[in-house]
PDB file of C-alpha atoms and ligand atoms in Angstrom:
ATOM      1  CA  ALA H 270      27.944  55.009  59.521  1.00  0.00           C
ATOM      2  CA  ARG H 271      27.528  58.854  59.647  1.00  0.00           C
ATOM      3  CA  LEU H 272      26.902  60.028  55.529  1.00  0.00           C
ATOM      4  CA  VAL H 273      26.973  63.649  55.378  1.00  0.00           C
ATOM      5  CA  VAL H 274      25.049  63.999  51.317  1.00  0.00           C
ATOM      6  CA  LEU H 275      26.289  66.479  49.008  1.00  0.00           C
ATOM      7  CA  VAL H 276      23.499  67.976  45.874  1.00  0.00           C
ATOM      8  CA  SER H 277      22.791  70.540  43.684  1.00  0.00           C
ATOM      9  CA  GLY H 278      19.013  69.748  41.927  1.00  0.00           C
ATOM     10  CA  SER H 279      16.296  67.078  42.398  1.00  0.00           C
ATOM     11  CA  GLY H 280      18.266  64.702  44.356  1.00  0.00           C
ATOM     12  CA  THR H 281      16.281  61.705  43.650  1.00  0.00           C
ATOM     13  CA  ASN H 282      19.000  60.006  44.241  1.00  0.00           C
ATOM     14  CA  LEU H 283      19.826  61.739  47.987  1.00  0.00           C
ATOM     15  CA  GLN H 284      15.908  60.368  48.152  1.00  0.00           C
ATOM     16  CA  ALA H 285      16.928  56.882  47.543  1.00  0.00           C
ATOM     17  CA  LEU H 286      19.763  57.105  50.166  1.00  0.00           C
ATOM     18  CA  LEU H 287      17.292  58.732  52.853  1.00  0.00           C
ATOM     19  CA  ASP H 288      14.613  55.758  52.148  1.00  0.00           C
ATOM     20  CA  ALA H 289      17.230  53.478  52.370  1.00  0.00           C
ATOM     21  CA  THR H 290      19.145  55.120  55.717  1.00  0.00           C
ATOM     22  CA  GLY H 291      15.594  54.957  57.748  1.00  0.00           C
ATOM     23  CA  ASP H 292      16.219  51.207  58.498  1.00  0.00           C
ATOM     24  CA  ALA H 293      18.725  50.890  61.245  1.00  0.00           C
ATOM     25  CA  SER H 294      20.184  47.454  59.635  1.00  0.00           C
ATOM     26  CA  TYR H 295      21.254  49.916  56.492  1.00  0.00           C
ATOM     27  CA  GLY H 296      24.460  50.092  58.351  1.00  0.00           C
ATOM     28  CA  ALA H 297      24.821  54.062  57.511  1.00  0.00           C
ATOM     29  CA  ARG H 298      22.211  57.359  58.228  1.00  0.00           C
ATOM     30  CA  ILE H 299      22.037  60.876  56.926  1.00  0.00           C
ATOM     31  CA  VAL H 300      23.687  63.343  59.416  1.00  0.00           C
ATOM     32  CA  ALA H 301      23.409  66.102  57.088  1.00  0.00           C
ATOM     33  CA  VAL H 302      22.639  67.185  53.964  1.00  0.00           C
ATOM     34  CA  GLY H 303      24.560  70.441  52.040  1.00  0.00           C
ATOM     35  CA  ALA H 304      24.379  72.266  48.734  1.00  0.00           C
ATOM     36  CA  ASP H 305      26.326  74.793  46.653  1.00  0.00           C
ATOM     37  CA  ARG H 306      22.936  76.636  46.406  1.00  0.00           C
ATOM     38  CA  THR H 307      19.615  77.145  47.779  1.00  0.00           C
ATOM     39  CA  ASP H 308      15.905  76.841  46.740  1.00  0.00           C
ATOM     40  CA  ILE H 309      16.657  73.107  45.339  1.00  0.00           C
ATOM     41  CA  GLU H 310      14.326  70.074  45.566  1.00  0.00           C
ATOM     42  CA  GLY H 311      17.160  68.010  47.300  1.00  0.00           C
ATOM     43  CA  LEU H 312      17.577  70.219  50.004  1.00  0.00           C
ATOM     44  CA  ARG H 313      13.674  70.340  50.545  1.00  0.00           C
ATOM     45  CA  ARG H 314      13.618  66.676  50.505  1.00  0.00           C
ATOM     46  CA  ALA H 315      15.827  66.568  53.936  1.00  0.00           C
ATOM     47  CA  GLU H 316      14.012  69.167  55.728  1.00  0.00           C
ATOM     48  CA  ARG H 317      11.168  66.954  54.576  1.00  0.00           C
ATOM     49  CA  ALA H 318      13.130  64.285  56.481  1.00  0.00           C
ATOM     50  CA  GLY H 319      13.901  66.293  59.707  1.00  0.00           C
ATOM     51  CA  ILE H 320      17.780  66.548  58.342  1.00  0.00           C
ATOM     52  CA  PRO H 321      19.794  69.204  59.006  1.00  0.00           C
ATOM     53  CA  THR H 322      21.079  71.150  55.562  1.00  0.00           C
ATOM     54  CA  PHE H 323      23.464  73.694  54.908  1.00  0.00           C
ATOM     55  CA  VAL H 324      24.086  75.902  51.904  1.00  0.00           C
ATOM     56  CA  VAL H 325      27.776  76.703  50.531  1.00  0.00           C
ATOM     57  CA  ARG H 326      27.908  79.075  47.705  1.00  0.00           C
ATOM     58  CA  VAL H 327      30.569  80.023  45.390  1.00  0.00           C
ATOM     59  CA  LYS H 328      29.475  83.797  44.949  1.00  0.00           C
ATOM     60  CA  ASP H 329      29.586  84.262  49.103  1.00  0.00           C
ATOM     61  CA  TYR H 330      33.657  83.509  49.015  1.00  0.00           C
ATOM     62  CA  GLU H 331      36.701  85.733  47.698  1.00  0.00           C
ATOM     63  CA  THR H 332      38.458  82.783  45.461  1.00  0.00           C
ATOM     64  CA  ARG H 333      37.514  79.088  44.673  1.00  0.00           C
ATOM     65  CA  ASP H 334      39.986  77.876  47.452  1.00  0.00           C
ATOM     66  CA  ASP H 335      38.077  80.082  50.167  1.00  0.00           C
ATOM     67  CA  TRP H 336      34.399  78.421  48.744  1.00  0.00           C
ATOM     68  CA  ASP H 337      36.644  74.948  48.994  1.00  0.00           C
ATOM     69  CA  ALA H 338      38.000  75.177  52.875  1.00  0.00           C
ATOM     70  CA  ALA H 339      34.637  76.543  53.145  1.00  0.00           C
ATOM     71  CA  LEU H 340      32.882  73.662  52.482  1.00  0.00           C
ATOM     72  CA  ALA H 341      35.437  71.372  54.470  1.00  0.00           C
ATOM     73  CA  ALA H 342      35.156  72.961  57.526  1.00  0.00           C
ATOM     74  CA  LYS H 343      30.950  72.781  57.453  1.00  0.00           C
ATOM     75  CA  VAL H 344      31.495  68.454  56.247  1.00  0.00           C
ATOM     76  CA  ALA H 345      33.354  68.459  58.845  1.00  0.00           C
ATOM     77  CA  GLU H 346      31.121  69.728  61.988  1.00  0.00           C
ATOM     78  CA  TYR H 347      29.240  67.019  61.060  1.00  0.00           C
ATOM     79  CA  GLU H 348      31.837  63.898  61.404  1.00  0.00           C
ATOM     80  CA  PRO H 349      30.988  61.884  58.530  1.00  0.00           C
ATOM     81  CA  GLU H 350      32.920  58.730  57.973  1.00  0.00           C
ATOM     82  CA  LEU H 351      31.650  59.246  54.200  1.00  0.00           C
ATOM     83  CA  VAL H 352      30.609  61.865  51.799  1.00  0.00           C
ATOM     84  CA  VAL H 353      28.398  60.935  48.997  1.00  0.00           C
ATOM     85  CA  SER H 354      28.215  63.395  45.755  1.00  0.00           C
ATOM     86  CA  ALA H 355      24.787  62.916  44.211  1.00  0.00           C
ATOM     87  CA  GLY H 356      24.075  65.019  41.750  1.00  0.00           C
ATOM     88  CA  PHE H 357      26.467  67.600  43.569  1.00  0.00           C
ATOM     89  CA  MET H 358      27.773  70.405  40.573  1.00  0.00           C
ATOM     90  CA  LYS H 359      31.100  71.415  41.951  1.00  0.00           C
ATOM     91  CA  LEU H 360      34.593  69.568  41.771  1.00  0.00           C
ATOM     92  CA  ALA H 361      36.017  69.536  45.686  1.00  0.00           C
ATOM     93  CA  GLY H 362      39.422  71.452  45.365  1.00  0.00           C
ATOM     94  CA  LYS H 363      42.680  70.356  47.351  1.00  0.00           C
ATOM     95  CA  ALA H 364      41.445  71.650  51.217  1.00  0.00           C
ATOM     96  CA  PHE H 365      37.961  69.302  50.832  1.00  0.00           C
ATOM     97  CA  LEU H 366      40.178  66.195  49.744  1.00  0.00           C
ATOM     98  CA  GLU H 367      43.244  66.574  52.378  1.00  0.00           C
ATOM     99  CA  LEU H 368      40.111  65.909  54.491  1.00  0.00           C
ATOM    100  CA  TYR H 369      37.871  63.475  52.571  1.00  0.00           C
ATOM    101  CA  GLY H 370      39.930  62.228  50.062  1.00  0.00           C
ATOM    102  CA  GLY H 371      39.432  58.235  50.001  1.00  0.00           C
ATOM    103  CA  ARG H 372      36.369  58.287  51.584  1.00  0.00           C
ATOM    104  CA  PHE H 373      33.994  60.421  49.282  1.00  0.00           C
ATOM    105  CA  VAL H 374      32.728  58.839  46.660  1.00  0.00           C
ATOM    106  CA  ASN H 375      30.514  60.704  43.836  1.00  0.00           C
ATOM    107  CA  THR H 376      27.865  58.774  41.339  1.00  0.00           C
ATOM    108  CA  HIS H 377      28.326  59.840  37.425  1.00  0.00           C
ATOM    109  CA  PRO H 378      25.179  59.023  34.688  1.00  0.00           C
ATOM    110  CA  ALA H 379      27.539  57.521  32.325  1.00  0.00           C
ATOM    111  CA  LEU H 380      30.181  54.276  32.044  1.00  0.00           C
ATOM    112  CA  LEU H 381      33.431  56.102  33.129  1.00  0.00           C
ATOM    113  CA  PRO H 382      36.010  56.565  31.469  1.00  0.00           C
ATOM    114  CA  SER H 383      33.366  57.238  28.842  1.00  0.00           C
ATOM    115  CA  PHE H 384      32.074  60.442  28.571  1.00  0.00           C
ATOM    116  CA  PRO H 385      33.079  62.308  31.981  1.00  0.00           C
ATOM    117  CA  GLY H 386      31.618  65.895  32.794  1.00  0.00           C
ATOM    118  CA  MET H 387      28.954  67.562  32.743  1.00  0.00           C
ATOM    119  CA  HIS H 388      26.850  65.875  29.508  1.00  0.00           C
ATOM    120  CA  GLY H 389      27.005  62.262  30.138  1.00  0.00           C
ATOM    121  CA  PRO H 390      24.240  60.895  28.928  1.00  0.00           C
ATOM    122  CA  ARG H 391      24.229  63.558  26.220  1.00  0.00           C
ATOM    123  CA  ASP H 392      27.415  62.318  25.063  1.00  0.00           C
ATOM    124  CA  ALA H 393      27.055  59.489  25.247  1.00  0.00           C
ATOM    125  CA  ILE H 394      24.206  59.706  22.269  1.00  0.00           C
ATOM    126  CA  GLU H 395      25.851  62.106  20.085  1.00  0.00           C
ATOM    127  CA  TYR H 396      28.547  59.388  19.886  1.00  0.00           C
ATOM    128  CA  GLY H 397      26.112  56.368  19.461  1.00  0.00           C
ATOM    129  CA  VAL H 398      26.664  53.897  21.867  1.00  0.00           C
ATOM    130  CA  LYS H 399      24.140  50.842  22.399  1.00  0.00           C
ATOM    131  CA  LEU H 400      24.661  51.097  26.181  1.00  0.00           C
ATOM    132  CA  SER H 401      25.901  53.696  28.626  1.00  0.00           C
ATOM    133  CA  GLY H 402      25.284  53.286  32.493  1.00  0.00           C
ATOM    134  CA  VAL H 403      26.469  54.806  35.694  1.00  0.00           C
ATOM    135  CA  THR H 404      29.439  54.795  37.437  1.00  0.00           C
ATOM    136  CA  LEU H 405      29.896  55.568  41.370  1.00  0.00           C
ATOM    137  CA  PHE H 406      33.989  56.352  41.931  1.00  0.00           C
ATOM    138  CA  VAL H 407      36.087  57.510  44.423  1.00  0.00           C
ATOM    139  CA  VAL H 408      36.582  61.739  43.741  1.00  0.00           C
ATOM    140  CA  ASP H 409      40.306  62.609  43.361  1.00  0.00           C
ATOM    141  CA  GLU H 410      41.797  65.846  42.431  1.00  0.00           C
ATOM    142  CA  GLY H 411      40.561  65.152  38.309  1.00  0.00           C
ATOM    143  CA  VAL H 412      36.954  65.622  36.899  1.00  0.00           C
ATOM    144  CA  ASP H 413      34.928  62.274  37.434  1.00  0.00           C
ATOM    145  CA  SER H 414      38.641  60.361  36.816  1.00  0.00           C
ATOM    146  CA  GLY H 415      38.537  58.523  40.468  1.00  0.00           C
ATOM    147  CA  PRO H 416      38.860  54.439  40.998  1.00  0.00           C
ATOM    148  CA  VAL H 417      35.516  53.052  40.126  1.00  0.00           C
ATOM    149  CA  VAL H 418      34.048  51.152  42.998  1.00  0.00           C
ATOM    150  CA  ALA H 419      30.498  49.742  41.024  1.00  0.00           C
ATOM    151  CA  GLN H 420      28.721  50.576  37.893  1.00  0.00           C
ATOM    152  CA  ALA H 421      25.652  49.387  36.384  1.00  0.00           C
ATOM    153  CA  ALA H 422      24.894  49.269  32.399  1.00  0.00           C
ATOM    154  CA  VAL H 423      21.893  50.614  30.971  1.00  0.00           C
ATOM    155  CA  PRO H 424      20.668  50.219  27.241  1.00  0.00           C
ATOM    156  CA  VAL H 425      20.708  53.899  24.827  1.00  0.00           C
ATOM    157  CA  GLU H 426      17.637  52.710  22.281  1.00  0.00           C
ATOM    158  CA  ASP H 427      17.715  54.375  18.613  1.00  0.00           C
ATOM    159  CA  ASP H 428      15.177  56.849  19.520  1.00  0.00           C
ATOM    160  CA  ASP H 429      16.336  58.429  22.741  1.00  0.00           C
ATOM    161  CA  THR H 430      16.094  61.505  23.869  1.00  0.00           C
ATOM    162  CA  VAL H 431      18.604  62.994  26.304  1.00  0.00           C
ATOM    163  CA  ASP H 432      16.260  63.412  28.473  1.00  0.00           C
ATOM    164  CA  ALA H 433      14.484  59.689  28.099  1.00  0.00           C
ATOM    165  CA  LEU H 434      18.516  58.290  28.411  1.00  0.00           C
ATOM    166  CA  HIS H 435      19.094  60.216  31.761  1.00  0.00           C
ATOM    167  CA  GLU H 436      16.093  59.158  33.605  1.00  0.00           C
ATOM    168  CA  ARG H 437      16.600  55.417  32.534  1.00  0.00           C
ATOM    169  CA  ILE H 438      20.182  56.232  33.998  1.00  0.00           C
ATOM    170  CA  LYS H 439      19.103  57.036  37.337  1.00  0.00           C
ATOM    171  CA  ARG H 440      17.084  54.837  37.744  1.00  0.00           C
ATOM    172  CA  ALA H 441      19.967  51.691  37.917  1.00  0.00           C
ATOM    173  CA  GLU H 442      21.314  54.995  39.611  1.00  0.00           C
ATOM    174  CA  ARG H 443      19.668  55.241  41.900  1.00  0.00           C
ATOM    175  CA  GLN H 444      19.807  51.194  42.907  1.00  0.00           C
ATOM    176  CA  LEU H 445      24.003  51.126  42.714  1.00  0.00           C
ATOM    177  CA  LEU H 446      23.819  54.323  45.142  1.00  0.00           C
ATOM    178  CA  VAL H 447      21.545  52.357  47.308  1.00  0.00           C
ATOM    179  CA  ASP H 448      23.418  48.832  47.378  1.00  0.00           C
ATOM    180  CA  THR H 449      27.052  50.196  46.361  1.00  0.00           C
ATOM    181  CA  VAL H 450      26.834  52.627  49.618  1.00  0.00           C
ATOM    182  CA  GLY H 451      25.490  49.909  52.020  1.00  0.00           C
ATOM    183  CA  ARG H 452      28.081  47.513  51.005  1.00  0.00           C
ATOM    184  CA  MET H 453      30.866  50.109  51.556  1.00  0.00           C
ATOM    185  CA  VAL H 454      29.703  51.032  54.977  1.00  0.00           C
ATOM    186  CA  ARG H 455      28.475  47.456  55.658  1.00  0.00           C
ATOM    187  CA  GLU H 456      31.470  45.815  54.418  1.00  0.00           C
ATOM    188  CA  GLY H 457      33.969  48.289  53.078  1.00  0.00           C
ATOM    189  CA  PHE H 458      35.132  48.114  49.444  1.00  0.00           C
ATOM    190  CA  THR H 459      38.490  47.864  47.369  1.00  0.00           C
ATOM    191  CA  VAL H 460      39.760  50.060  45.073  1.00  0.00           C
ATOM    192  CA  ASN H 461      42.805  50.272  43.187  1.00  0.00           C
ATOM    193  CA  GLY H 462      43.321  46.190  44.718  1.00  0.00           C
ATOM    194  CA  ARG H 463      43.271  48.630  48.333  1.00  0.00           C
ATOM    195  CA  LYS H 464      40.475  47.739  50.737  1.00  0.00           C
ATOM    196  CA  VAL H 465      39.081  50.716  52.354  1.00  0.00           C
ATOM    197  CA  THR H 466      36.646  50.319  55.257  1.00  0.00           C
ATOM    198  CA  ILE H 467      34.104  52.896  56.919  1.00  0.00           C
ATOM    199  CA  PRO H 468      34.952  52.761  60.816  1.00  0.00           C
TER     200      PRO H 468
HETATM  201  C1  LIG N 793      22.357  62.227  38.538  1.00  0.00           C
HETATM  202  O1  LIG N 793      21.941  61.521  37.696  1.00  0.00           O
HETATM  203  C2  LIG N 793      23.699  62.520  38.764  1.00  0.00           C
HETATM  204  O2  LIG N 793      24.726  61.340  38.659  1.00  0.00           O
HETATM  205  C3  LIG N 793      24.000  63.471  37.869  1.00  0.00           C
HETATM  206  O3  LIG N 793      22.554  64.367  37.796  1.00  0.00           O
HETATM  207  C4  LIG N 793      21.743  63.713  38.277  1.00  0.00           C
HETATM  208  C5  LIG N 793      21.449  64.524  39.504  1.00  0.00           C
HETATM  209  O4  LIG N 793      19.977  63.934  39.516  1.00  0.00           O
HETATM  210  N1  LIG N 793      25.115  64.551  38.459  1.00  0.00           N
HETATM  211  P1  LIG N 793      19.652  63.766  41.250  1.00  0.00           P
HETATM  212  O5  LIG N 793      19.567  65.469  41.659  1.00  0.00           O
HETATM  213  O6  LIG N 793      19.971  62.599  42.392  1.00  0.00           O
HETATM  214  O7  LIG N 793      17.623  63.739  40.831  1.00  0.00           O
END
């Protein structure tokens, strides 16, 4: 299967997928890496792996919808069967979801529906939960609100800083992402009781 991965930062989740897809038996290969900004480690990781990259910046477009349509068109050039948002910090809009809804997954560093949004690890600490974790879900038009594909629990330690918890979550996140994407492309997946297969 052809994967496009979208990033906005350090790209450690992307790196885990780069490492896994290097093995032909994994069942998927990354055909391009896209970002909403330049000069991030995530893009450099793709370049080091010899994978095409693209950047679609919100500020280069009149409206958010124009940006969304441009992002959708750019991703479509690579004809992915699955799009993976791994630390991509923008919400996909109507045009993007029309093209990729149902085969666009995102990873979030909390156990959704708890703690959606930009600060999952911080919100978990502030609430005082003893377990947080990571969620892989199919993106819908909401914020971190789509159907859950896979989750992993991660303990919260009493003295955790936000960074300490997020780093612990990211270790589980990379593993969940690699394992789940691999299973999705090889066996398909069930979302809301419906079986979805990636051609
Ligand atoms: C990940 O934990 C992701 O869930 C969150 O931001 C982090 C990005 O990390 N949105 P990286 O860019 O994959 O290293």
